XYZ file of C-alpha atoms in Angstrom:
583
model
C 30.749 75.740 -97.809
C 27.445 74.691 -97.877
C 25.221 74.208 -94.573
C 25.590 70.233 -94.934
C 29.340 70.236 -95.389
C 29.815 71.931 -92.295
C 27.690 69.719 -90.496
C 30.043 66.696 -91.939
C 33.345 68.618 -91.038
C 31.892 68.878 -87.341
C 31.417 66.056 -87.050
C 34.481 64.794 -88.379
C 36.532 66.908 -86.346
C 34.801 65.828 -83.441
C 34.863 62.250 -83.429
C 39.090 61.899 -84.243
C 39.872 64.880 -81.965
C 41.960 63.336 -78.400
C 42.594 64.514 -75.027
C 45.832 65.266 -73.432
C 47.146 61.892 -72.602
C 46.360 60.536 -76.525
C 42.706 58.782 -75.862
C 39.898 60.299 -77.069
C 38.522 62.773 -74.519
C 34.479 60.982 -74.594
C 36.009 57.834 -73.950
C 37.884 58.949 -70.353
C 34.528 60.134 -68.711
C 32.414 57.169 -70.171
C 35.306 54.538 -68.616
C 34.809 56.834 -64.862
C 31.539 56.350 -64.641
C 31.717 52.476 -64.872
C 34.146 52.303 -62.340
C 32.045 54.150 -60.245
C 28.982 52.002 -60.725
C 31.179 49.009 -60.022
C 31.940 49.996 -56.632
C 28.889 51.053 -55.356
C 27.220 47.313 -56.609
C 30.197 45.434 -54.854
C 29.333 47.728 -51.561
C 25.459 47.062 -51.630
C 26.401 43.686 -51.893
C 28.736 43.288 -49.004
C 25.611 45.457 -46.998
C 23.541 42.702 -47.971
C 25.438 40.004 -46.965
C 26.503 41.284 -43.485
C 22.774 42.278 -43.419
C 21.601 38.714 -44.128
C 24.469 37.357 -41.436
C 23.582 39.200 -38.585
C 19.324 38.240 -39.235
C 20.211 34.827 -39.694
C 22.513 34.518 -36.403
C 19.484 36.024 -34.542
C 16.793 33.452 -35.848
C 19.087 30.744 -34.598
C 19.765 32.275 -31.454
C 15.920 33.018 -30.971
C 15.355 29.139 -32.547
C 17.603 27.331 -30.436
C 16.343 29.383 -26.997
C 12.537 27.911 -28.359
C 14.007 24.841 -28.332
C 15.437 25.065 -25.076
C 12.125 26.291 -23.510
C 9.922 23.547 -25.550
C 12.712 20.542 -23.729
C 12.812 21.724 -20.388
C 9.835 24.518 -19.853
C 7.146 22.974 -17.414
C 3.573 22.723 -18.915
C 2.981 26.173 -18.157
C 1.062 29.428 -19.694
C 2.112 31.613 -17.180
C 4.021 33.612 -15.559
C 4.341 31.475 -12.500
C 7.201 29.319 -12.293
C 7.111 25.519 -11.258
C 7.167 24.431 -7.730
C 9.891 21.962 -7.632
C 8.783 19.825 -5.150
C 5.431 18.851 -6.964
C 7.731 16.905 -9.064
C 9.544 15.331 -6.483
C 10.203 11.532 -6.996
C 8.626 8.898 -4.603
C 10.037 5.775 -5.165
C 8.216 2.603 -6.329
C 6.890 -0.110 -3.948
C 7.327 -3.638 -5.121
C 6.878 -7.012 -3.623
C 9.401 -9.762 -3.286
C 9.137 -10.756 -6.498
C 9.475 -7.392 -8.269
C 6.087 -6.674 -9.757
C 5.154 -2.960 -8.792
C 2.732 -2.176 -6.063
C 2.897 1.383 -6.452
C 4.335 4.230 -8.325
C 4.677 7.595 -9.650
C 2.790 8.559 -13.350
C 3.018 12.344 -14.264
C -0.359 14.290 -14.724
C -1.505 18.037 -14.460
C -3.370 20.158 -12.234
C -5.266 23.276 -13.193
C -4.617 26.820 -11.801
C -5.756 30.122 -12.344
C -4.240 33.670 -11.752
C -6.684 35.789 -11.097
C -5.593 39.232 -12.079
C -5.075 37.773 -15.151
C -9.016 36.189 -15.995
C -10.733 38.712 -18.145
C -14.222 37.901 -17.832
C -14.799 36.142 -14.822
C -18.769 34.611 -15.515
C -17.044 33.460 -18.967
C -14.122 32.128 -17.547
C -16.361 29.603 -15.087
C -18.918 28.448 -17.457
C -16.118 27.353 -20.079
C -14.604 25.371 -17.368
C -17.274 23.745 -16.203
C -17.608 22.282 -20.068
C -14.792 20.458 -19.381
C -14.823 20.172 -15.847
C -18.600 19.877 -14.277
C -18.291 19.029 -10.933
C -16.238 21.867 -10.128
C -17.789 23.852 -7.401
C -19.632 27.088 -8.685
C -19.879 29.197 -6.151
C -15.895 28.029 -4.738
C -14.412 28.553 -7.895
C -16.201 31.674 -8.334
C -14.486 33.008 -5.396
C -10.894 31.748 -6.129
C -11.152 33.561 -9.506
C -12.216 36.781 -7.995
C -9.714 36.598 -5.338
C -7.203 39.178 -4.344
C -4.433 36.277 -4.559
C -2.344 35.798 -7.411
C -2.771 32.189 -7.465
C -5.595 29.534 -7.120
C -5.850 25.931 -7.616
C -8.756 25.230 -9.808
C -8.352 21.191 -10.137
C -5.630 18.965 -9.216
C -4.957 15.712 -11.284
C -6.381 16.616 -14.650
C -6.421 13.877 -17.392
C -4.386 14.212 -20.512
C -7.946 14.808 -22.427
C -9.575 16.866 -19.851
C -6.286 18.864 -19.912
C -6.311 19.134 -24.082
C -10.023 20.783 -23.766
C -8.991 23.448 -21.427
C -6.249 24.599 -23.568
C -8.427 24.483 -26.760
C -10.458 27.348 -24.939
C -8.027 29.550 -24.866
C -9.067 31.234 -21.390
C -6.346 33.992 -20.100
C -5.016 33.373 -17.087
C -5.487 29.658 -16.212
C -2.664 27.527 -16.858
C -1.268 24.204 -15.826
C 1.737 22.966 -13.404
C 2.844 19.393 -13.733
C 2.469 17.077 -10.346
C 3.084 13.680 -9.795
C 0.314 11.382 -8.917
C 0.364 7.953 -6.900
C -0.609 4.516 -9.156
C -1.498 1.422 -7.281
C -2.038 -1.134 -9.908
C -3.109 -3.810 -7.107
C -6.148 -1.702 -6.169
C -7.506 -2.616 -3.052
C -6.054 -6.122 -2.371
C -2.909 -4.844 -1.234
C -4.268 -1.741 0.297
C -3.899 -1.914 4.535
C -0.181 -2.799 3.380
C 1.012 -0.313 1.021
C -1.496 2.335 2.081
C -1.646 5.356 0.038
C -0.918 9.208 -0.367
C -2.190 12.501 -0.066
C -2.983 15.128 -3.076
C 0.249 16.427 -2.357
C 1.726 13.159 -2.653
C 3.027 12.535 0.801
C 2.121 9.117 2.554
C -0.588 9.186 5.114
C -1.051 5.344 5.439
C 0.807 1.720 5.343
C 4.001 1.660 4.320
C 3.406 4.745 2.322
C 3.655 6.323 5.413
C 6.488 4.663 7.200
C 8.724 5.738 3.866
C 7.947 9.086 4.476
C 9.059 8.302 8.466
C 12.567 7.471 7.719
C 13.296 10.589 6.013
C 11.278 11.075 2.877
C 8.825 13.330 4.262
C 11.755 15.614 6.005
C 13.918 15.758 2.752
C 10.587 17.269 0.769
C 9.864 19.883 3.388
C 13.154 21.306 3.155
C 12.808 20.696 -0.970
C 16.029 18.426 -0.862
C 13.837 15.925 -3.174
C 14.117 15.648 -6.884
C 12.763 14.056 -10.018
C 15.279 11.734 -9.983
C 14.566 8.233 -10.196
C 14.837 6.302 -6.579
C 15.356 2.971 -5.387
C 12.065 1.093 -5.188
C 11.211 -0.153 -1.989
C 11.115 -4.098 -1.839
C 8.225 -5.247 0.635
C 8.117 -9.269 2.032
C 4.464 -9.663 0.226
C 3.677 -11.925 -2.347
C 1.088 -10.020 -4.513
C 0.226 -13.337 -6.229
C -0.908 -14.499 -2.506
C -1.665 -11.291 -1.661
C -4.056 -11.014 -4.643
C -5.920 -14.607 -3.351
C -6.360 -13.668 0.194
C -7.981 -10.639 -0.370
C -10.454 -12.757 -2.802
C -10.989 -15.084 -0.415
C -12.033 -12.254 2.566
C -14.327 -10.722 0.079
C -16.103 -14.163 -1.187
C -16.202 -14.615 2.352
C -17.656 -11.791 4.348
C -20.541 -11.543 1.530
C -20.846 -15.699 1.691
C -21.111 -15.888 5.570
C -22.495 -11.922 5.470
C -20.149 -10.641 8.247
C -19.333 -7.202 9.158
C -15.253 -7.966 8.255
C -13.073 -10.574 7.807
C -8.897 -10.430 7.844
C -5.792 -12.898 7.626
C -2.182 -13.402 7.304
C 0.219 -15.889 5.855
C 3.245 -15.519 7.870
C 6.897 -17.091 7.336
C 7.357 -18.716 10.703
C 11.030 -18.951 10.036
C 11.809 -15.259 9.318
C 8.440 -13.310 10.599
C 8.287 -12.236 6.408
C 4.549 -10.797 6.484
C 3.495 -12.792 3.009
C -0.069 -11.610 2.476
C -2.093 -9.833 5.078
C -5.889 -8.481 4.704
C -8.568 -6.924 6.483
C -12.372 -5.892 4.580
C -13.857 -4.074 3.824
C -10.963 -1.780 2.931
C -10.600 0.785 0.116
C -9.210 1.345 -3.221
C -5.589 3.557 -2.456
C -6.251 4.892 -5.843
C -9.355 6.809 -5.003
C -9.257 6.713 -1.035
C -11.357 9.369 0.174
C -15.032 8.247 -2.187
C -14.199 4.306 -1.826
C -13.278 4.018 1.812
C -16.656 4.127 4.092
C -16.315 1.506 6.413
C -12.168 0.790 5.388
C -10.482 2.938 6.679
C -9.126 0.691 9.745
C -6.897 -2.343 9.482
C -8.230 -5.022 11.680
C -5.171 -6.932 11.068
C -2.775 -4.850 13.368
C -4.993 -1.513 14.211
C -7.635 -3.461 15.964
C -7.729 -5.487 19.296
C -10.138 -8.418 19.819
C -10.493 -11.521 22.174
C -9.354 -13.924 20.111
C -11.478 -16.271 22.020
C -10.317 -20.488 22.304
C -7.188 -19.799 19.768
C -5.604 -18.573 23.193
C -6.058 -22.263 24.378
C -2.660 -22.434 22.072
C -1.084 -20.554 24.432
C -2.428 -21.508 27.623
C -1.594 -25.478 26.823
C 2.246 -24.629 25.329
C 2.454 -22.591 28.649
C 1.374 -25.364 31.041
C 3.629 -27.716 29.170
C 6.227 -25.499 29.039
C 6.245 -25.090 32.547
C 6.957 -28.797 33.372
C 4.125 -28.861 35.575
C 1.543 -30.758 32.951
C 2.929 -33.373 30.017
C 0.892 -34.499 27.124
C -0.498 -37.312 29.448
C -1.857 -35.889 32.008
C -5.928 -35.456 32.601
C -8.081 -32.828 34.615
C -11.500 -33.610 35.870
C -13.783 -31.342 33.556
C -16.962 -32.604 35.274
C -18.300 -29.939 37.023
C -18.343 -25.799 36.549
C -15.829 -23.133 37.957
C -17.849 -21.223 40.141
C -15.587 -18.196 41.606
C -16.103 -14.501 41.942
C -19.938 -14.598 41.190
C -19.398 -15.761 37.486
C -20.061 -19.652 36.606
C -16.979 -21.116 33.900
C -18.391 -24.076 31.741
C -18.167 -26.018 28.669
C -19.798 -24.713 25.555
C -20.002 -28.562 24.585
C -19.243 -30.215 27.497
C -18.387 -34.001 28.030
C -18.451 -34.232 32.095
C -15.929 -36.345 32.901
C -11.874 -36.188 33.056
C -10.019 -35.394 29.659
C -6.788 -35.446 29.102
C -4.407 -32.879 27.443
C -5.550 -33.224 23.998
C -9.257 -34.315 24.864
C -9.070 -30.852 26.632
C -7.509 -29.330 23.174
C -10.117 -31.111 21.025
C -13.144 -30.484 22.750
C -12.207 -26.690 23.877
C -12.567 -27.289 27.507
C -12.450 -24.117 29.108
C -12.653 -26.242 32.651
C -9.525 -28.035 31.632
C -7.686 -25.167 30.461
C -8.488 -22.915 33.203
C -7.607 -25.638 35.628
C -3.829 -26.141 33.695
C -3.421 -22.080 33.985
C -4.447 -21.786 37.814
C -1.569 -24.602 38.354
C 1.005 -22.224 36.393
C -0.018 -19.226 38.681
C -1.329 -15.925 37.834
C 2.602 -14.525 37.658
C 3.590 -17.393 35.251
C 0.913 -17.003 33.231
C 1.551 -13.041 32.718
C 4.875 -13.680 32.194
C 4.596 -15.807 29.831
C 1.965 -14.197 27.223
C 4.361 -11.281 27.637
C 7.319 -13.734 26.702
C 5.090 -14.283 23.570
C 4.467 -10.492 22.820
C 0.951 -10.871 23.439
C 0.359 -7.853 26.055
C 2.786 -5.666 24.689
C 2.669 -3.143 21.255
C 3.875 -5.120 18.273
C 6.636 -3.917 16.807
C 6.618 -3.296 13.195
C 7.214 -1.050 10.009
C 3.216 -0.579 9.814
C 2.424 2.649 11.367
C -0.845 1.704 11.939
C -0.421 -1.081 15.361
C -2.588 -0.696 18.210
C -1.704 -1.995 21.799
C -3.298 -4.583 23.098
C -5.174 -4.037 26.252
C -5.338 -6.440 29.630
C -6.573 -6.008 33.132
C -4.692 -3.218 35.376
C -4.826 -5.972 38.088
C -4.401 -9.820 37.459
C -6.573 -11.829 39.824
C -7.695 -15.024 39.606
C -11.241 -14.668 37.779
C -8.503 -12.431 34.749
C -6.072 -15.634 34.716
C -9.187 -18.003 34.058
C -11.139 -15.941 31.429
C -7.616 -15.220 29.825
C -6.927 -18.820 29.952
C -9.819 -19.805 27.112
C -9.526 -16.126 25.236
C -11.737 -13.524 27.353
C -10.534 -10.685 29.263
C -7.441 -9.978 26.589
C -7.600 -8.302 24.151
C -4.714 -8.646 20.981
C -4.467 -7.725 17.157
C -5.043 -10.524 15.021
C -1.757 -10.140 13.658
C 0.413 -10.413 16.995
C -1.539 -13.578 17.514
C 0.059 -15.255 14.662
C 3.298 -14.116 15.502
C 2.846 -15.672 18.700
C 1.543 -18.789 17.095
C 4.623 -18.820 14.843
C 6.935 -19.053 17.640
C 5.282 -22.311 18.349
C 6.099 -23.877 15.391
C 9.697 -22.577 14.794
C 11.474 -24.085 17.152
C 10.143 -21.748 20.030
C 11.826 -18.550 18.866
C 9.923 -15.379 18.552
C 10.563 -12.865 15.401
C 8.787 -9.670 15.070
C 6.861 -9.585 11.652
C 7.850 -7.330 8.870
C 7.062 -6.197 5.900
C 10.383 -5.894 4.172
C 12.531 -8.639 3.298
C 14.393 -10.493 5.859
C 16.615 -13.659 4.994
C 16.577 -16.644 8.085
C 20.335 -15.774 8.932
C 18.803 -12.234 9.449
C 16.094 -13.898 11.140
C 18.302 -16.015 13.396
C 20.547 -13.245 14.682
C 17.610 -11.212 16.346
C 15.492 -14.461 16.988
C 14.735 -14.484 20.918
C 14.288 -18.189 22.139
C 10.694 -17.796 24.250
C 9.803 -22.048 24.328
C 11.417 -25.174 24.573
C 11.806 -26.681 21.292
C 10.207 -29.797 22.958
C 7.030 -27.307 23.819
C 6.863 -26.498 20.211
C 6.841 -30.441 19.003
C 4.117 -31.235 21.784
C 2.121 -28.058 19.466
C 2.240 -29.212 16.502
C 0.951 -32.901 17.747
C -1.985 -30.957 19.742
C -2.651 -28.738 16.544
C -2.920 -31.581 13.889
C -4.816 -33.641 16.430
C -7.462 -30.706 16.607
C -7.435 -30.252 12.596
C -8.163 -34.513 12.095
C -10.672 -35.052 15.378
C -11.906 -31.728 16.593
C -13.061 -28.345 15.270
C -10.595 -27.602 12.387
C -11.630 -30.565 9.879
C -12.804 -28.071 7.703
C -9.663 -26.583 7.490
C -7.759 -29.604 6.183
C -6.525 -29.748 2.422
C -5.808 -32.843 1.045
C -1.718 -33.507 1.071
C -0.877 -30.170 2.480
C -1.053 -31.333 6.556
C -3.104 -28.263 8.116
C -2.625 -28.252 11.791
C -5.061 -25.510 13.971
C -7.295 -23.959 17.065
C -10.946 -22.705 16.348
C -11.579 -19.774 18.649
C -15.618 -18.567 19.079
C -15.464 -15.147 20.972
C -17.958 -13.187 22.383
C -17.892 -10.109 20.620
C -17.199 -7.165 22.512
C -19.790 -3.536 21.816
C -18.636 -0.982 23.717
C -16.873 -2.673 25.947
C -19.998 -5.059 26.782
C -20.077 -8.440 25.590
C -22.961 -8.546 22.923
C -26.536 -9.977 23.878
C -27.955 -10.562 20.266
C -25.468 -13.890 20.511
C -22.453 -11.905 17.838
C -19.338 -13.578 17.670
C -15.516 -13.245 16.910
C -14.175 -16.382 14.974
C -10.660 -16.578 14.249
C -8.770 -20.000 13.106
C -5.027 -20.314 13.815
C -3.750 -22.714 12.153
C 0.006 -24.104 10.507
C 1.029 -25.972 7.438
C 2.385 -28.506 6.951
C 2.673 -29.498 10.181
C 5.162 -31.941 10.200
C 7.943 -29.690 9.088
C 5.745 -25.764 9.746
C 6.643 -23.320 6.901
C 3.574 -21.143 7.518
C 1.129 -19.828 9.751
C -2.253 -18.704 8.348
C -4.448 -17.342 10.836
C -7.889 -15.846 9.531
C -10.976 -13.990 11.488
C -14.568 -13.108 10.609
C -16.524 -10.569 12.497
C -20.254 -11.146 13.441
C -21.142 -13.777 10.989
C -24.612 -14.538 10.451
C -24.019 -17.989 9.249
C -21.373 -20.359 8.365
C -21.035 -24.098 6.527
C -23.976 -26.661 7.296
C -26.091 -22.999 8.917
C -24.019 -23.031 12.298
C -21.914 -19.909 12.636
C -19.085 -20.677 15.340
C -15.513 -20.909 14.096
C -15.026 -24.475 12.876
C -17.879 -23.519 10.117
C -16.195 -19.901 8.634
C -13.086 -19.188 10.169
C -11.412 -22.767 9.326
C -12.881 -23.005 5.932
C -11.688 -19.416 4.942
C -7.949 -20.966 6.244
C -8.313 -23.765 3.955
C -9.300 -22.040 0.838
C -6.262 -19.656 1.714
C -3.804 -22.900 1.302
C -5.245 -24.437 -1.123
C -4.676 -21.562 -3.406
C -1.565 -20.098 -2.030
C 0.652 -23.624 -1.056
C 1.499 -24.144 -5.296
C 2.455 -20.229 -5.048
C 4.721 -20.811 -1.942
C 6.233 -23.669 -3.018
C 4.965 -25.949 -0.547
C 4.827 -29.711 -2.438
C 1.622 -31.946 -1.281
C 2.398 -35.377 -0.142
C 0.460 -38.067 -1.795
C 1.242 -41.966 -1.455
C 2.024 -44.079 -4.325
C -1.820 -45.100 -4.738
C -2.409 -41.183 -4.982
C -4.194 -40.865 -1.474
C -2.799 -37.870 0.991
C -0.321 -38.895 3.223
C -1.301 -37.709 6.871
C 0.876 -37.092 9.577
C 0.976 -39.300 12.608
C 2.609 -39.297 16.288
């Protein structure tokens, strides 16, 4: 057989030659090996995809827990966590009608750790890019410190804030505060008063929050972000807004040292708009106070000079030992005790009651105190809370001050406004109870309705007192000192007063005065009392500088502006002429 046909019978043989179980023996391995291969590929793929599971589960878990810290992580880079009571809550002040007087916007302040800073020299001069009045030499030391925490700046803004992170130092990082917003500025400032860096009030009603339990709550870090009740205060800020333009046009018009005043419901005691300049902007207290820090309005005591003639006249009056008709003989001095009492414009001759009123007799008026008596007369400004601390939310109230020992001489000066001295503010409360009826009401600065009024209303006058007032009051405003205070339909009734101002417990020599109008509108049916002051002026309308010329005028600019805000309707005849009051 020849070498090819061998190689043919091979291969023959070969390919139809079959295992044991009939298939061909080739074909059993080949079909052993595939189901081999097909297991292992469905394994790797089950790896895979328990593989893929558990990596995906773990991104979400590590995606949802950056979510987490992006919602409720402070604005932090460090390690440091938050101080809960910088976010605290303070709730919003807003006047009777609503509009906000202050409130709470959130901002950042700057901090560095110092174990953290790298390069210290670095550190500083980047900041002081952003930041440079920062303190060299202060901040040097804080971020050298052994401490593990300094505050750099407090109260960044949002931009200032964006720049320091764009540097990228190590180990500074911010905390988020709250900071205080008082969109009235300064005209509402002696009122609401402000707070500290730390957010806690030091001043006006800002402070007396804090007093009834704010301020205790924080300490023991009971507070929390949570929005609270704003605080509703009596003020109008419309009103409040004018006064405080008037005082400023004012001082700089009649260039005093201050000026103050107060519209006051007489019916509930509701403080409506109060002032005292200069004063200070509550939103940057510390660089634009100076000369504002004090509140002449209720933290400072003057003689309020021939406005106390109001009270010495309803006292005699109210007595029953002088009426309306009665005259004294205002000819001649008061000589007593080595000290000479006259007329500042004398008439010499007898007056009556309101001749004594118009022309600001202090002969007339001394002589109607002396026959109430020196214990009458006591008794009554005390019936009037005029020697005693006015009681008030305002934390900032200073007592007035009076002789240790009433003798005669004290009961004269006091009669015509010298030898007592009072806060403006009391004054008008006083006044108010005059024109009310003859019940007093301490003044607040919170809402108070009249029944609220009524139930703690203390009757201190006969009404009969207060209707013999109001005659004496309009008849000063029409004939004597307080023309200028008159507004056409609106029926101003008032008492000039031209004190002697008191340095250092020594009347002045260089001829200073106190002026100070209290007057009431309208006066034939009193809604308000408006009582103003100016301190030293220098001048005053037609160049004279006692009361009638600045102190009245200031009262009637105040209702001309604020009577359409108020409510209060002129009354004009049908030929369009003011109707005036008569008795």
């Amino acid at each position: 057989m020849s070498f090819l046909s061998r190689i043919m019978d091979v291969k023959s043989k070969a390919h139809f030659s079959h295992g044991g179980n009939g298939r061909p023996a080739g074909a059993t391995a080949s079909t052993a090996f595939q189901g081999h291969r097909k297991r292992s590929a469905s394994q790797a793929r089950s790896r895979v995809a328990v593989i893929m599971a558990v990596f995906g589960i773990a991104y979400c878990v590590v995606g949802g827990r950056l979510v987490q810290y992006a919602i409720t992580a402070p604005e932090s880079v460090s390690s440091i966590g938050p101080a809960d009571h910088l976010l605290a809550s303070r709730p919003d002040i807003v006047d009777r009608n609503g509009e906000i007087l202050a409130t709470d916007i959130r901002t950042v302040s700057l901090y560095a750790e110092p174990h953290k800073i790298v390069d210290v020299d670095e550190a500083l001069e980047q900041l002081r890019t952003v930041l440079p009045e920062l303190d060299s030499k202060a901040t040097y030391r804080k971020l050298t410190s052994k401490s593990r925490f300094q505050w750099l700046q407090r109260q960044l803004t949002p931009k200032q804030q964006s720049r320091i992170l764009a540097l990228g130092i190590p180990g500074v990082g911010f905390r988020p505060e709250k900071r205080r917003f008082y969109p009235s500025g300064p005209a509402s400032a002696h009122i609401v008063g402000y707070v500290n860096i730390d957010n806690r009030g030091i001043a006006g009603m800002e402070r007396y929050i804090d007093n009834q339990g704010l301020a205790d709550l924080a300490a023991i870090g009971m507070t929390s972000d949570a929005k609270l009740e704003p605080v509703r205060l009596s003020i109008d800020i419309r009103v409040q807004s004018m006064l405080h333009d008037v005082l400023t046009e004012s001082m700089a018009k009649y260039q005093a040292e201050a000026a103050g005043a107060v519209v006051l419901d007489v019916h509930t005691g509701e403080v409506l708009a109060m002032g005292s300049v200069p004063n200070y902007d509550p939103n940057n207290p510390a660089e634009s106070a100076k000369d504002g820090w004090l509140n002449r309005m209720t933290d400072g005591t003057f003689e309020m000079g021939s406005t106390f003639k109001t009270f010495t006249t309803a006292m005699a009056l109210d007595s029953g030992k002088v009426k309306l008709t009665d005259s004294f003989d205002a000819r001649y001095p008061i000589r007593i005790g080595g000290f000479t009492i006259k007329d500042f414009h004398g008439k010499h001759r007898v007056l009556t009651v309101p001749e004594i009123f118009q022309y600001s007799s202090n002969i007339g008026t001394a002589k109607m105190a002396d026959i109430v008596g020196i214990p009458g007369h006591k008794e009554f400004l005390t019936r009037l809370g005029l020697l005693s601390k006015m009681q008030t939310e305002l934390p900032e109230v200073k007592a007035p001050t009076q002789p240790r020992e009433w003798k005669k001489i004290n009961s004269i000066t006091i009669s015509f406004g010298h030898g007592v001295s009072t806060t403006p503010l009391q004054t008008a409360v006083a006044g108010a109870a005059l024109m009310n009826g003859g019940k007093y009401l301490p003044p607040t600065f919170l809402p108070r309705s009249r029944d609220e009024a009524d139930a703690m209303a203390q009757a201190v006058v006969k009404p009969s007192t207060g209707e013999d007032m109001k005659f004496l009051l309009r008849w000063n405003a029409m004939n004597g000192s307080g023309k200028r205070a008159l507004v056409p339909g609106f029926n101003v009734g008032g008492k000039t007063g031209t004190a002697d101002k008191v340095v250092n417990g020594r009347y002045a020599k260089n001829g200073l005065n106190f002026n100070a109008f209290l007057s009431a509108f309208p006066i034939d049916d009193p809604q308000y009392v408006v009582l103003s002051f100016i301190d030293a002026p220098k001048t005053g309308e037609g160049g004279g500088r006692t009361a009638g010329l600045n102190a009245a005028p200031m009262v009637g600019e105040i209702i001309r502006r604020s009577a359409p805000l108020l409510g209060v309707k002129p009354k004009f005849g049908e030929d369009g002429s003011a109707l005036l009051v008569s008795y």
